Short mmCIF file of C-alpha atoms in Angstrom, two decimals:
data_model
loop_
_atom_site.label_atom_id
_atom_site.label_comp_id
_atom_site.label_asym_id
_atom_site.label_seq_id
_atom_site.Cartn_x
_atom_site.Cartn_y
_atom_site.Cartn_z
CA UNK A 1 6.07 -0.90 24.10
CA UNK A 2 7.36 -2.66 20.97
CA UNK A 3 4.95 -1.02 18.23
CA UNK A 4 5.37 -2.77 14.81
CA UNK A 5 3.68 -1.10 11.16
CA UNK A 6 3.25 -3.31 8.25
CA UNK A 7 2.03 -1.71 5.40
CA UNK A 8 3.32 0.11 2.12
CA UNK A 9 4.53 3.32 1.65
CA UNK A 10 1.57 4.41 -0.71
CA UNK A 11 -1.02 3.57 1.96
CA UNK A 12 -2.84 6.61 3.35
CA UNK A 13 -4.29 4.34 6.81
CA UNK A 14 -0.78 3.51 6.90
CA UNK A 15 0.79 6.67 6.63
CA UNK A 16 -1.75 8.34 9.04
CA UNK A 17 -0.67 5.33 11.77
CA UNK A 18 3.02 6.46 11.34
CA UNK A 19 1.86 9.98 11.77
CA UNK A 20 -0.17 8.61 15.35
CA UNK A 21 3.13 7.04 16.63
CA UNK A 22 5.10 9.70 15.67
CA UNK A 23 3.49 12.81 17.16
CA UNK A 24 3.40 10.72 20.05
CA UNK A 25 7.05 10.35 20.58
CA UNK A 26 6.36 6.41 20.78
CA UNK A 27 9.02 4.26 18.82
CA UNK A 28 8.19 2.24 16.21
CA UNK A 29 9.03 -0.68 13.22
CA UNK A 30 8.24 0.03 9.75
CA UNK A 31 7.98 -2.98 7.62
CA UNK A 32 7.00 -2.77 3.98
CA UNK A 33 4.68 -5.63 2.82
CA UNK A 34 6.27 -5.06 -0.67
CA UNK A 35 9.22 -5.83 0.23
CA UNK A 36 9.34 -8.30 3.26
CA UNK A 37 5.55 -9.47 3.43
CA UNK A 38 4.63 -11.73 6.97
CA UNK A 39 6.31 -14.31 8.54
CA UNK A 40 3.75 -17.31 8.86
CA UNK A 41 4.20 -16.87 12.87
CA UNK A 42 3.26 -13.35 12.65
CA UNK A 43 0.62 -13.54 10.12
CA UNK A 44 -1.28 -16.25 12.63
CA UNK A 45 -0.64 -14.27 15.43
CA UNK A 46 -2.26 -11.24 14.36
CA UNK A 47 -4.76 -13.62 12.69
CA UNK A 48 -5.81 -14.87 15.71
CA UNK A 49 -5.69 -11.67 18.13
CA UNK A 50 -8.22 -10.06 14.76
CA UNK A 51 -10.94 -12.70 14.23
CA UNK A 52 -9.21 -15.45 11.62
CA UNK A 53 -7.84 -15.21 8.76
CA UNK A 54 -10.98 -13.96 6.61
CA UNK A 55 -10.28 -10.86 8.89
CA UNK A 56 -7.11 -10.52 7.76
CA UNK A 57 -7.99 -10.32 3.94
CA UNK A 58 -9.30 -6.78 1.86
CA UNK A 59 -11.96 -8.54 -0.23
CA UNK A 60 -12.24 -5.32 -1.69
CA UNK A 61 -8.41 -4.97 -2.79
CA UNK A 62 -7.59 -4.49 -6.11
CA UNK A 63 -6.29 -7.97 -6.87
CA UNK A 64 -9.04 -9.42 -7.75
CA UNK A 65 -7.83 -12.19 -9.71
CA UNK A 66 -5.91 -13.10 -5.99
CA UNK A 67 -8.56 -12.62 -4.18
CA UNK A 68 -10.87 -14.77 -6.28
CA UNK A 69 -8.09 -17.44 -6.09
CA UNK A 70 -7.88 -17.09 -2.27
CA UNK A 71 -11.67 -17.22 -1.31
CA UNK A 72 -12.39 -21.05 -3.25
CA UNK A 73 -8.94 -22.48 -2.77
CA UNK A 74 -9.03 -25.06 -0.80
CA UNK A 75 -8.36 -24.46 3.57
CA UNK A 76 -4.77 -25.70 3.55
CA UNK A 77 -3.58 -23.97 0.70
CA UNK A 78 -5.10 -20.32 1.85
CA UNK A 79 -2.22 -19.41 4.17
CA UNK A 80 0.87 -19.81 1.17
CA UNK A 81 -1.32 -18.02 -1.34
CA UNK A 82 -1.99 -14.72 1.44
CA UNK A 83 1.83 -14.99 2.05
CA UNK A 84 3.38 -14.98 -1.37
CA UNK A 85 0.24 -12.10 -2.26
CA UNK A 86 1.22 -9.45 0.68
CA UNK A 87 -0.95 -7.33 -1.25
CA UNK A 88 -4.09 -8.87 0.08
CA UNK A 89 -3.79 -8.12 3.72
CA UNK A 90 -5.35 -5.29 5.21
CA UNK A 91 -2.97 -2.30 6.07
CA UNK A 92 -1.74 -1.45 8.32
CA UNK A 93 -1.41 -4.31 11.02
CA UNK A 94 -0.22 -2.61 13.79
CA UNK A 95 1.34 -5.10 16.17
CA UNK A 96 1.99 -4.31 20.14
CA UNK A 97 3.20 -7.25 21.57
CA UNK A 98 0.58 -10.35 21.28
CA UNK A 99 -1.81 -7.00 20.51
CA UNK A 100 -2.56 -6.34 16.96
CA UNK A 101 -5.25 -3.78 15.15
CA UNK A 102 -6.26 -4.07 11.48
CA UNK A 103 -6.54 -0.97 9.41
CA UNK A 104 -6.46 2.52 11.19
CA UNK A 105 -7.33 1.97 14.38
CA UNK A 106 -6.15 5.40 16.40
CA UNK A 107 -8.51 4.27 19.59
CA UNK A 108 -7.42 1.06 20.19
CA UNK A 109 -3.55 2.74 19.85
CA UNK A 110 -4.17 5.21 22.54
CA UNK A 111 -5.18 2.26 25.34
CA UNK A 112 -2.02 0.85 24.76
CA UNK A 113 -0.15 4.34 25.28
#
């Protein structure tokens, strides 16, 4: 098992999915949007394993100047904007493999334990 966390230290979802892994014994990755973000190859594989890239987004985030940008720029363009805006995606992605969740997801954890 090759568990990977991206979110940010001030998350609570994110926190409470290091907390999962933890008291499980089961190692895992800790990568901090804020400071590293996505790769592109990442962000499309989780994409795609979660339902697209609208998936990916928090429409309700607090960027909303972002997200307005995001949702009416044009198709082509979407993918740079979510990358150099970390802040967008939902946290945490939890990535096991080509197996991904969205957001705190403890059920879908424990199938893969």
């Amino acid at each position: 098992m090759n568990i990977q966390i991206f979110g940010t230290k001030k998350c609570n979802d994110t926190k409470k999915a290091e907390r999962f892994f933890k008291e499980r014994g089961i190692k895992y990755q800790f990568i901090d949007m804020k400071e590293k973000g996505m790769s592109k190859g990442e962000f499309n594989s989780v994409a795609n394993a979660n339902g697209g890239m609208d998936a990916m987004i928090n429409w309700d985030g607090k960027d909303k100047e972002t997200l307005a940008l995001i949702r009416y720029i044009a198709e082509e363009d979407k993918l740079e904007k979510i990358l150099e805006h970390p802040s967008v995606i939902k946290t945490p992605v939890v990535r096991n493999g080509k197996q991904s969740t969205l957001g705190y997801q403890p059920d879908v954890w424990k199938s893969w334990t």
